[in-house]
Every structure is written in structure tokens, then in C-alpha cells.
Amino acid sequence: MAYEYLPEFLPPLTTMADGTVKQINPFSGTEVWTVPGRANRPLEIKVPDPKPVLPDELGYHCAFCTQRILETPPEKARLVRKGDDATIFHGTSADMLSREWEFRRVPNLFEIVPFAYWEKNYGYRLSRDAQQRMDAYLADPAGKAHVINVLRAKMKSQMSSEDFDSWPESEKVATARGFFGSGHDLIVARRHFVEGATDDTQLASAGTLSPKEHEWYIRLTVDAMRDLYAQNRYARYVQVFQNWLKPAGASFDHLHKQLVAIDQRSVNGELEVAKLRHNPNLYNEAAVDYAGYHNLVIAENDHAVAIAGFGHRYPTLEVYSRSKFGQPWELSNEELRSMSDLIHAMHAATGPLIPCNEEWHCKPIDSDVNMPWRVLIKWRVSTLAGFEGGTKIYVNTIDPWHLRDRVVPQLLQLRAEGKIASTISIATECSCEVNSLKYNKALQ
């Protein structure tokens, strides 16, 4: 029988005599090489001409800022601080837009998968709740003016202002349904800059939030994820991600997450479901336990663990939930806070000047096999080129051990300064418990 080259049959990590590290992703089979001598170069973006932040400009820097709130579509929900905790308000009315908030959930003005996709391909209609909210919002003169102005901005590339004005109102209302039944939402943070910022390089990132603020950010995102599934029975997967800084794909350098509902499992989801049928303990054996045996566990707490990932096109920090539940909204408050604390710590150690993507990987809603919720934070510090395209071997400039050695000292300093959760164990403090992910029913 001819030998078929299957990268997943090779060990995840192989170090060559010259120091080159060959990596195989245990889930996707992606092959990555790290060539020695490139790990210590600067990674942060350089801002050539920082501009001062003037007091009268605060809140006006981009369309996500607090003083430009009417430039985004009608809000689906917002999280409001209540003493030491926070409360989520759903179905925000127009008269509530001027009140204080920490995080907002709004439809993306330019969706990846628009409302019309679901409408035309599946006969999808607004849910009763969404239709009632739309009717109430448009019945309010302020709400109607808000919807029409945002719709005008959305249609600007397709029609002139004169054509928009002459467009029948029934067509405007029909098009505006996407604002109330969107399957592509944003979770927007209040701050554009850190408190007391003096120039425009001092951006408010996920890592500059307090641990409690970050938990609120995660809480509203999880609430939105559950709601997107509940509102659209045709949605088979909701992808959650965060693009930080323009080199990582962000339209605005303003902290926000995105959620996109799609009508099929992700490619990775399909691959992983198939592999899980063969080995239900895959995430313990091939990821967290393997990382422990190779000293790549970076941090942990009671309900989550972070490792330096391997087999990724970019240097990647991976955070795994240890909960027996696979969907984020199924986690207890304590389990959710543990995940949030480690995700926050990884962002804080990364710093606000490294472009990165945050990706959530979860069990497909229609899968009968369980998998742990895991979050990947990918540092976008290199550009794919012809070598990668021709060979499908990706060159990653930082191997997992150098990634660990960059992050661990930052975590220790941040914990000492009280900027990340004090309950986090770091590096050699970690237990490296075998089979610590409890998604596998055989381990519960």
C-alpha cells in the first residue's frame, strides 16, 4: 500500500539539530516551521506621529465612540454598571441611548452574512420579539429618525441622497429589518482610549480593562451568542472573534468583538468532530496534556488553563475551559469568570500595541460529541508570502517556547501590580494536572 502523507500522524513538535522547530496542529493538520534567530525582534506596531488627545475630542474619534452613538444601528442590548456588578438590558429603546453604558451590542452595519441571505435562502422572518421591537422603535419619532439616518449611510454606496429620499418608505422599512434581525452583531466597549490618555497611541485594549470589566465584556458576548442561536433556527454555528488593530483586520482601533451566525459548521468544527469520534479525549491528550509534558502551560486557575499553542500560522496563546459543558452560556458564573480572567491576562501580557485576532472555538450546536470551549489569541506579527502559498508550510517567527518566555515575565509583573486576577497561577506554579478538561464524559 502506498504511504499517504498525513501531517496529523507526525508529532506536534519536532526540534531539528539546527534549532528549527517543526510544528503540526493536532486538530487541523496545519504544518508550521519556526527558524531560529527571529524570535527576539520587536513585534509592536510603531506610530510615527502620535497626536495629542484633546478633551473636546473625546468620544468623537470613531463611529463606535460614545458621542457618535447614532451612527450605529439600533442597539440590541447594553451592559450597565450597577455598583460593583453590572446588568444587561435587552431591546434598548431610543430614549435610553443617552444613558451611561460599559458595553453595547449593535448590529454590524455591513454584515458578512446579511439578513437577506437568511430571508431569501430559508424564508427566514423576524421573530415575534424582534418584530415588536422594530414596530415600537419606528413608532418613536426619534427612533425612526435614527433608523432612517443609519440606513442612509448604509445605502450611500448604492444610491445618491436624492434617490434615497425618493425611495418608498415601505422599501426603507423592509431593508431596515436587518437592523433588528441581524445575524452579525458587535460588542462595543465604551472607551476608545485608556483613562487619562494624552496621545492617540494610548488605546483601550482588552488587556487594559480591569478583570471585572473584562468579565462583563465576555458576559455580554456570551449572552449575544446564545440569543443568535435562539433567534435563528437555521444558524448551525456562531463564530465569535475580535480583530485588534488594523493589521489584524480591524476597521476601527476601538475595542469590539464580532459574532456571525452561519448555516453550516466551520471547517475546523467538521474536522474536529470527526477526530473526536475516533478519540474523545483529543483535547486533553493532543493539546493541554501535551503542552504540560513540554513545559508549555503558561497559566491556570480553577476552571481554565492557558498554553503556548503549536501548529498555528501566527504565535498563538490558547485558553481552554475545564468545564464539563461545551457551550459558553452553559458555564457557571465562576467558570465563566475563570475563562474571562485567563483571556484577559493573555491580552494584558500581549500588550495593546501587538495586532492580534481572538477566535472562539465551540461545539457546533448540532453536534452530538462534546468539545471544550477554547479561545485562541493570535499575534499578527508576520505576513504570509509565496513560500507558504506554494508549500502549505507556514513560517511562524516565534516558536511555542519563545512565546512562553515572552508572556510569563509579563504575567508575573502584571499580577504583582494587581492588573490581572490574583487567582491565576503562572508557569511553574501550575499543577499541569493530566486530563483536566472535563468535557469528556468518561472523565466526569
Short mmCIF file of C-alpha atoms in Angstrom, two decimals:
data_model
loop_
_atom_site.label_atom_id
_atom_site.label_comp_id
_atom_site.label_asym_id
_atom_site.label_seq_id
_atom_site.Cartn_x
_atom_site.Cartn_y
_atom_site.Cartn_z
CA MET A 1 0.00 0.00 0.00
CA ALA A 2 1.34 3.44 -0.92
CA TYR A 3 2.19 5.68 2.02
CA GLU A 4 -0.11 8.68 2.20
CA TYR A 5 1.41 11.76 3.83
CA LEU A 6 -0.86 12.81 6.64
CA PRO A 7 0.67 15.59 8.81
CA GLU A 8 -1.54 14.73 11.79
CA PHE A 9 0.29 11.40 12.12
CA LEU A 10 3.53 13.27 12.86
CA PRO A 11 4.40 14.53 16.36
CA PRO A 12 3.08 18.03 17.09
CA LEU A 13 6.57 19.32 17.91
CA THR A 14 9.90 18.32 16.41
CA THR A 15 13.13 20.23 17.09
CA MET A 16 15.83 19.80 14.45
CA ALA A 17 19.58 19.80 15.12
CA ASP A 18 19.95 23.41 13.91
CA GLY A 19 17.14 24.61 16.19
CA THR A 20 14.37 24.72 13.59
CA VAL A 21 11.06 23.75 15.22
CA LYS A 22 8.57 21.88 13.06
CA GLN A 23 5.00 22.03 14.31
CA ILE A 24 1.84 20.14 13.36
CA ASN A 25 -1.53 21.39 14.54
CA PRO A 26 -3.24 18.35 16.14
CA PHE A 27 -6.70 19.48 15.01
CA SER A 28 -6.26 20.97 11.53
CA GLY A 29 -3.03 19.26 10.42
CA THR A 30 -1.50 22.67 9.55
CA GLU A 31 2.30 22.45 9.27
CA VAL A 32 4.43 25.28 10.64
CA TRP A 33 8.18 25.83 10.82
CA THR A 34 9.99 28.23 13.12
CA VAL A 35 13.52 29.09 12.01
CA PRO A 36 15.90 30.05 14.85
CA GLY A 37 17.12 33.61 15.34
CA ARG A 38 13.91 35.51 14.61
CA ALA A 39 12.08 35.29 17.93
CA ASN A 40 13.54 38.35 19.66
CA ARG A 41 12.72 41.00 17.10
CA PRO A 42 10.30 43.84 18.12
CA LEU A 43 6.65 42.99 17.48
CA GLU A 44 4.73 46.14 18.38
CA ILE A 45 3.43 48.45 15.68
CA LYS A 46 5.18 51.81 15.53
CA VAL A 47 3.14 55.02 15.45
CA PRO A 48 5.31 57.54 13.60
CA ASP A 49 3.48 60.69 14.65
CA PRO A 50 1.42 60.40 17.87
CA LYS A 51 -1.26 63.06 18.11
CA PRO A 52 -2.48 64.60 21.37
CA VAL A 53 -5.90 63.61 22.69
CA LEU A 54 -7.78 66.87 23.22
CA PRO A 55 -10.55 66.96 25.86
CA ASP A 56 -13.17 68.31 23.44
CA GLU A 57 -12.45 65.44 21.00
CA LEU A 58 -13.08 62.63 23.49
CA GLY A 59 -15.96 60.44 22.37
CA TYR A 60 -15.72 61.51 18.71
CA HIS A 61 -12.73 59.56 17.34
CA CYS A 62 -14.67 56.81 15.52
CA ALA A 63 -18.21 55.60 14.85
CA PHE A 64 -18.07 53.32 17.93
CA CYS A 65 -17.35 56.20 20.33
CA THR A 66 -19.81 57.42 22.94
CA GLN A 67 -20.68 60.73 21.26
CA ARG A 68 -21.38 59.13 17.86
CA ILE A 69 -23.81 56.53 19.10
CA LEU A 70 -26.46 57.39 16.48
CA GLU A 71 -24.10 56.30 13.69
CA THR A 72 -24.57 52.63 14.63
CA PRO A 73 -27.83 50.68 14.06
CA PRO A 74 -30.43 50.33 16.83
CA GLU A 75 -28.92 48.70 19.88
CA LYS A 76 -29.92 45.14 20.73
CA ALA A 77 -28.58 45.20 24.30
CA ARG A 78 -26.27 47.06 26.61
CA LEU A 79 -24.42 46.26 29.81
CA VAL A 80 -24.70 48.94 32.50
CA ARG A 81 -22.61 49.16 35.67
CA LYS A 82 -24.65 48.67 38.84
CA GLY A 83 -22.42 49.27 41.86
CA ASP A 84 -19.79 46.55 41.88
CA ASP A 85 -21.61 44.48 39.28
CA ALA A 86 -23.46 45.09 36.02
CA THR A 87 -26.83 44.40 34.41
CA ILE A 88 -27.71 43.57 30.80
CA PHE A 89 -30.67 45.47 29.30
CA HIS A 90 -32.18 43.97 26.14
CA GLY A 91 -34.11 45.72 23.39
CA THR A 92 -32.82 49.19 24.13
CA SER A 93 -35.23 51.98 23.20
CA ALA A 94 -34.14 55.22 21.53
CA ASP A 95 -34.58 57.26 24.71
CA MET A 96 -32.08 55.02 26.53
CA LEU A 97 -29.24 55.73 24.10
CA SER A 98 -28.11 58.81 26.03
CA ARG A 99 -27.64 56.91 29.31
CA GLU A 100 -24.38 55.50 30.68
CA TRP A 101 -23.10 52.14 29.49
CA GLU A 102 -19.99 49.95 29.61
CA PHE A 103 -20.60 47.69 26.59
CA ARG A 104 -23.16 47.76 23.78
CA ARG A 105 -24.44 45.10 21.40
CA VAL A 106 -25.29 46.52 17.98
CA PRO A 107 -25.79 45.01 14.51
CA ASN A 108 -22.89 45.33 12.11
CA LEU A 109 -23.83 47.93 9.51
CA PHE A 110 -22.13 45.87 6.79
CA GLU A 111 -22.77 42.21 7.65
CA ILE A 112 -20.70 39.30 6.41
CA VAL A 113 -23.92 37.26 6.18
CA PRO A 114 -26.78 39.75 5.73
CA PHE A 115 -30.41 39.42 6.77
CA ALA A 116 -31.35 38.96 3.10
CA TYR A 117 -29.24 35.78 2.97
CA TRP A 118 -31.45 34.10 5.57
CA GLU A 119 -34.60 35.62 4.12
CA LYS A 120 -34.04 34.53 0.52
CA ASN A 121 -32.39 31.16 1.16
CA TYR A 122 -34.52 29.95 4.07
CA GLY A 123 -37.66 32.08 4.16
CA TYR A 124 -36.44 33.49 7.48
CA ARG A 125 -38.63 36.10 9.15
CA LEU A 126 -38.12 38.32 12.16
CA SER A 127 -39.02 36.65 15.43
CA ARG A 128 -42.10 37.96 17.20
CA ASP A 129 -39.95 39.79 19.76
CA ALA A 130 -37.78 41.37 17.08
CA GLN A 131 -40.81 42.47 15.04
CA GLN A 132 -42.47 44.01 18.09
CA ARG A 133 -39.28 45.86 18.95
CA MET A 134 -38.93 47.14 15.38
CA ASP A 135 -42.52 48.36 15.37
CA ALA A 136 -42.04 50.15 18.70
CA TYR A 137 -38.73 51.68 17.63
CA LEU A 138 -40.16 53.06 14.38
CA ALA A 139 -43.27 54.36 16.18
CA ASP A 140 -40.99 56.66 18.21
CA PRO A 141 -40.08 59.71 16.04
CA ALA A 142 -36.55 59.74 17.47
CA GLY A 143 -36.19 56.03 16.80
CA LYS A 144 -37.48 56.34 13.25
CA ALA A 145 -35.10 59.23 12.51
CA HIS A 146 -32.23 57.13 13.89
CA VAL A 147 -33.11 54.17 11.65
CA ILE A 148 -33.52 56.30 8.52
CA ASN A 149 -30.22 58.13 9.05
CA VAL A 150 -28.28 54.90 9.60
CA LEU A 151 -29.97 53.33 6.59
CA ARG A 152 -28.97 56.36 4.51
CA ALA A 153 -25.33 55.82 5.49
CA LYS A 154 -25.59 52.11 4.68
CA MET A 155 -27.04 52.76 1.22
CA LYS A 156 -24.68 55.63 0.37
CA SER A 157 -22.51 53.50 -1.91
CA GLN A 158 -25.57 52.18 -3.78
CA MET A 159 -27.68 55.30 -4.34
CA SER A 160 -27.46 59.06 -4.24
CA SER A 161 -29.01 61.12 -1.46
CA GLU A 162 -31.76 62.23 -3.87
CA ASP A 163 -32.56 58.64 -4.83
CA PHE A 164 -32.67 57.66 -1.17
CA ASP A 165 -35.12 60.45 -0.38
CA SER A 166 -37.43 59.29 -3.17
CA TRP A 167 -37.14 55.64 -2.18
CA PRO A 168 -40.56 54.37 -0.97
CA GLU A 169 -40.84 54.21 2.80
CA SER A 170 -42.08 50.62 2.60
CA GLU A 171 -38.76 49.66 0.95
CA LYS A 172 -36.79 51.50 3.61
CA VAL A 173 -38.68 49.71 6.37
CA ALA A 174 -38.18 46.33 4.67
CA THR A 175 -34.44 46.95 4.35
CA ALA A 176 -34.25 48.08 7.98
CA ARG A 177 -35.42 44.64 9.15
CA GLY A 178 -31.76 43.63 9.12
CA PHE A 179 -31.10 46.09 11.95
CA PHE A 180 -33.49 44.16 14.20
CA GLY A 181 -32.89 40.60 12.97
CA SER A 182 -29.17 40.78 12.20
CA GLY A 183 -27.08 37.63 12.45
CA HIS A 184 -23.86 39.68 12.59
CA ASP A 185 -23.50 41.69 15.79
CA LEU A 186 -20.81 43.75 17.50
CA ILE A 187 -20.00 44.04 21.20
CA VAL A 188 -18.53 47.53 21.58
CA ALA A 189 -16.56 48.79 24.57
CA ARG A 190 -17.15 52.29 25.92
CA ARG A 191 -13.57 53.55 25.92
CA HIS A 192 -11.55 54.38 22.83
CA PHE A 193 -8.51 55.42 24.90
CA VAL A 194 -7.40 54.49 28.40
CA GLU A 195 -8.45 56.85 31.18
CA GLY A 196 -6.20 59.90 31.24
CA ALA A 197 -4.74 59.27 27.78
CA THR A 198 -2.61 62.13 26.48
CA ASP A 199 -1.98 60.90 22.92
CA ASP A 200 -3.69 58.64 20.39
CA THR A 201 -1.30 55.71 20.91
CA GLN A 202 -2.85 55.03 24.33
CA LEU A 203 -5.70 52.87 23.08
CA ALA A 204 -8.03 50.96 25.39
CA SER A 205 -7.49 47.28 24.57
CA ALA A 206 -8.91 44.10 26.11
CA GLY A 207 -5.82 43.92 28.32
CA THR A 208 -6.24 47.46 29.68
CA LEU A 209 -9.69 46.63 31.07
CA SER A 210 -9.89 45.57 34.70
CA PRO A 211 -10.57 41.85 35.26
CA LYS A 212 -14.12 42.71 36.29
CA GLU A 213 -14.73 44.87 33.21
CA HIS A 214 -13.41 42.10 31.01
CA GLU A 215 -15.78 39.61 32.64
CA TRP A 216 -18.65 41.96 31.76
CA TYR A 217 -17.36 42.14 28.18
CA ILE A 218 -17.33 38.32 27.98
CA ARG A 219 -20.73 38.09 29.69
CA LEU A 220 -22.46 40.31 27.11
CA THR A 221 -20.75 38.44 24.26
CA VAL A 222 -21.92 35.06 25.59
CA ASP A 223 -25.44 36.44 26.05
CA ALA A 224 -25.43 37.61 22.42
CA MET A 225 -24.14 34.26 21.21
CA ARG A 226 -26.93 32.36 22.92
CA ASP A 227 -29.50 34.84 21.58
CA LEU A 228 -28.34 34.49 17.96
CA TYR A 229 -28.92 30.75 18.15
CA ALA A 230 -32.32 31.27 19.81
CA GLN A 231 -33.48 33.82 17.22
CA ASN A 232 -32.50 31.86 14.12
CA ARG A 233 -33.18 28.14 13.96
CA TYR A 234 -31.22 27.94 10.69
CA ALA A 235 -27.98 29.01 12.38
CA ARG A 236 -25.73 26.00 12.87
CA TYR A 237 -22.68 27.87 14.12
CA VAL A 238 -21.98 31.29 15.63
CA GLN A 239 -18.39 32.41 15.16
CA VAL A 240 -17.07 34.87 17.73
CA PHE A 241 -13.90 36.81 17.03
CA GLN A 242 -12.05 40.02 17.79
CA ASN A 243 -9.74 41.92 15.44
CA TRP A 244 -7.43 44.23 17.34
CA LEU A 245 -5.72 46.98 15.31
CA LYS A 246 -5.83 47.45 11.56
CA PRO A 247 -3.05 44.93 10.69
CA ALA A 248 -5.33 42.29 12.24
CA GLY A 249 -8.34 43.37 10.17
CA ALA A 250 -9.99 45.96 12.44
CA SER A 251 -11.98 48.72 10.75
CA PHE A 252 -11.59 50.91 13.83
CA ASP A 253 -8.93 50.86 16.55
CA HIS A 254 -11.77 50.70 19.08
CA LEU A 255 -12.22 47.56 21.17
CA HIS A 256 -15.06 45.35 19.92
CA LYS A 257 -15.94 41.71 19.34
CA GLN A 258 -17.96 40.34 16.44
CA LEU A 259 -20.45 37.47 16.26
CA VAL A 260 -21.51 35.97 12.93
CA ALA A 261 -24.17 33.28 12.54
CA ILE A 262 -23.66 30.87 9.64
CA ASP A 263 -25.72 27.99 8.27
CA GLN A 264 -23.03 25.31 8.45
CA ARG A 265 -20.36 24.09 10.80
CA SER A 266 -16.98 25.74 10.49
CA VAL A 267 -14.32 23.81 8.57
CA ASN A 268 -12.39 23.28 11.82
CA GLY A 269 -15.60 22.17 13.51
CA GLU A 270 -16.18 19.46 10.91
CA LEU A 271 -12.59 18.22 11.18
CA GLU A 272 -12.64 18.16 14.96
CA VAL A 273 -15.98 16.38 15.26
CA ALA A 274 -14.60 13.60 13.04
CA LYS A 275 -11.42 13.32 15.11
CA LEU A 276 -13.37 13.34 18.37
CA ARG A 277 -15.37 10.32 17.25
CA HIS A 278 -12.06 8.49 16.95
CA ASN A 279 -10.57 9.87 20.20
CA PRO A 280 -13.00 11.58 22.61
CA ASN A 281 -10.08 12.67 24.82
CA LEU A 282 -8.36 14.53 21.98
CA TYR A 283 -8.19 17.97 23.61
CA ASN A 284 -6.54 16.62 26.74
CA GLU A 285 -4.08 14.31 25.03
CA ALA A 286 -3.11 16.37 21.97
CA ALA A 287 -3.34 19.88 23.43
CA VAL A 288 -3.28 20.61 27.17
CA ASP A 289 -1.55 17.44 28.42
CA TYR A 290 0.93 17.52 25.55
CA ALA A 291 1.67 21.16 26.39
CA GLY A 292 2.24 20.17 30.02
CA TYR A 293 4.75 17.48 29.07
CA HIS A 294 6.67 20.08 27.02
CA ASN A 295 6.56 22.89 29.62
CA LEU A 296 4.19 24.99 27.57
CA VAL A 297 1.49 25.56 30.19
CA ILE A 298 1.54 29.32 30.78
CA ALA A 299 -1.17 29.87 33.40
CA GLU A 300 -4.21 28.29 35.03
CA ASN A 301 -6.93 28.83 37.57
CA ASP A 302 -9.66 26.61 38.95
CA HIS A 303 -11.70 26.33 35.75
CA ALA A 304 -9.40 27.22 32.83
CA VAL A 305 -5.86 26.73 31.55
CA ALA A 306 -3.70 28.69 29.07
CA ILE A 307 -0.94 27.20 26.93
CA ALA A 308 1.51 28.33 24.26
CA GLY A 309 -0.11 26.88 21.15
CA PHE A 310 1.58 24.94 18.37
CA GLY A 311 0.84 24.41 14.70
CA HIS A 312 -0.54 27.91 14.09
CA ARG A 313 0.39 30.31 11.31
CA TYR A 314 0.94 33.01 13.92
CA PRO A 315 2.22 32.86 17.52
CA THR A 316 -0.88 31.78 19.43
CA LEU A 317 -1.98 31.68 23.05
CA GLU A 318 -4.72 29.13 23.76
CA VAL A 319 -7.17 29.27 26.67
CA TYR A 320 -9.27 26.16 27.43
CA SER A 321 -12.33 25.87 29.62
CA ARG A 322 -12.16 22.97 32.07
CA SER A 323 -15.95 22.88 32.43
CA LYS A 324 -17.86 19.74 31.55
CA PHE A 325 -20.11 21.97 29.42
CA GLY A 326 -19.23 22.80 25.83
CA GLN A 327 -21.24 25.98 25.21
CA PRO A 328 -20.13 29.24 26.89
CA TRP A 329 -23.63 30.08 28.17
CA GLU A 330 -23.82 26.71 29.96
CA LEU A 331 -20.87 27.57 32.22
CA SER A 332 -21.49 28.63 35.81
CA ASN A 333 -20.68 32.23 36.76
CA GLU A 334 -17.47 31.05 38.41
CA GLU A 335 -16.43 29.03 35.35
CA LEU A 336 -17.16 31.95 33.04
CA ARG A 337 -15.16 34.31 35.26
CA SER A 338 -12.21 31.90 35.22
CA MET A 339 -12.19 31.85 31.43
CA SER A 340 -12.51 35.62 31.30
CA ASP A 341 -9.63 36.10 33.76
CA LEU A 342 -7.24 33.99 31.68
CA ILE A 343 -8.29 35.54 28.36
CA HIS A 344 -7.85 38.98 29.93
CA ALA A 345 -4.43 38.03 31.31
CA MET A 346 -3.25 36.81 27.89
CA HIS A 347 -4.32 40.12 26.30
CA ALA A 348 -2.69 42.12 29.09
CA ALA A 349 0.58 40.22 28.65
CA THR A 350 0.37 40.68 24.88
CA GLY A 351 0.02 44.43 25.29
CA PRO A 352 -2.07 46.95 23.33
CA LEU A 353 0.44 47.52 20.50
CA ILE A 354 0.59 43.98 19.08
CA PRO A 355 -2.10 43.37 16.43
CA CYS A 356 -3.99 40.19 17.23
CA ASN A 357 -7.08 38.14 16.50
CA GLU A 358 -9.14 36.47 19.19
CA GLU A 359 -11.07 33.42 17.97
CA TRP A 360 -13.65 31.40 19.90
CA HIS A 361 -13.94 27.70 19.07
CA CYS A 362 -17.02 25.93 20.41
CA LYS A 363 -19.07 22.81 19.92
CA PRO A 364 -21.33 23.11 16.85
CA ILE A 365 -24.90 23.46 18.07
CA ASP A 366 -25.99 20.30 16.19
CA SER A 367 -23.06 18.09 17.19
CA ASP A 368 -23.61 15.03 19.37
CA VAL A 369 -19.98 14.96 20.54
CA ASN A 370 -18.80 17.41 23.17
CA MET A 371 -15.74 19.63 22.99
CA PRO A 372 -14.35 22.29 25.30
CA TRP A 373 -14.80 25.99 24.67
CA ARG A 374 -11.39 27.34 23.76
CA VAL A 375 -10.17 30.81 22.82
CA LEU A 376 -7.15 31.46 20.60
CA ILE A 377 -5.25 34.76 20.68
CA LYS A 378 -3.13 35.03 17.54
CA TRP A 379 -0.39 37.63 17.24
CA ARG A 380 -0.48 39.03 13.70
CA VAL A 381 3.24 39.78 13.53
CA SER A 382 4.16 38.29 10.14
CA THR A 383 2.89 38.33 6.57
CA LEU A 384 2.17 35.18 4.60
CA ALA A 385 4.12 35.02 1.34
CA GLY A 386 4.82 32.86 -1.71
CA PHE A 387 6.63 30.12 0.21
CA GLU A 388 3.55 29.44 2.32
CA GLY A 389 1.24 29.52 -0.69
CA GLY A 390 3.37 27.11 -2.66
CA THR A 391 4.24 24.58 0.05
CA LYS A 392 1.38 24.97 2.56
CA ILE A 393 4.15 25.03 5.16
CA TYR A 394 3.80 28.20 7.20
CA VAL A 395 6.71 30.11 8.70
CA ASN A 396 5.95 31.27 12.23
CA THR A 397 8.58 33.63 13.61
CA ILE A 398 8.16 32.60 17.28
CA ASP A 399 8.20 29.00 18.48
CA PRO A 400 5.99 27.98 21.43
CA TRP A 401 8.84 28.11 23.99
CA HIS A 402 9.90 31.62 22.99
CA LEU A 403 6.24 32.66 23.11
CA ARG A 404 6.03 31.28 26.64
CA ASP A 405 9.21 33.12 27.62
CA ARG A 406 7.81 36.41 26.34
CA VAL A 407 4.49 36.05 28.13
CA VAL A 408 5.37 34.58 31.53
CA PRO A 409 7.50 37.51 32.83
CA GLN A 410 4.75 39.92 31.77
CA LEU A 411 2.14 37.87 33.64
CA LEU A 412 4.24 37.82 36.81
CA GLN A 413 4.68 41.58 36.70
CA LEU A 414 1.02 42.26 35.92
CA ARG A 415 -0.12 40.04 38.80
CA ALA A 416 2.28 41.78 41.19
CA GLU A 417 0.83 45.13 40.11
CA GLY A 418 -2.76 43.91 40.61
CA LYS A 419 -3.64 44.36 36.92
CA ILE A 420 -4.76 40.77 36.35
CA ALA A 421 -6.68 38.39 38.61
CA SER A 422 -4.72 37.35 41.69
CA THR A 423 -6.18 33.81 41.49
CA ILE A 424 -4.09 32.96 38.41
CA SER A 425 -1.21 30.50 38.79
CA ILE A 426 1.67 31.13 36.40
CA ALA A 427 4.19 28.79 34.74
CA THR A 428 5.91 26.58 37.37
CA GLU A 429 3.09 27.31 39.85
CA CYS A 430 0.67 25.39 37.62
CA SER A 431 -0.39 21.86 38.57
CA CYS A 432 -0.30 20.53 34.98
CA GLU A 433 -2.98 18.08 36.04
CA VAL A 434 -3.49 15.34 33.47
CA ASN A 435 -6.96 15.18 31.89
CA SER A 436 -8.00 18.46 33.49
CA LEU A 437 -10.53 19.23 30.72
CA LYS A 438 -13.79 17.65 31.85
CA TYR A 439 -15.77 17.93 28.59
CA ASN A 440 -15.06 14.20 28.06
CA LYS A 441 -17.91 12.32 29.75
CA ALA A 442 -15.55 9.48 30.66
CA LEU A 443 -13.70 11.90 32.96
CA GLN A 444 -16.71 13.45 34.69
#
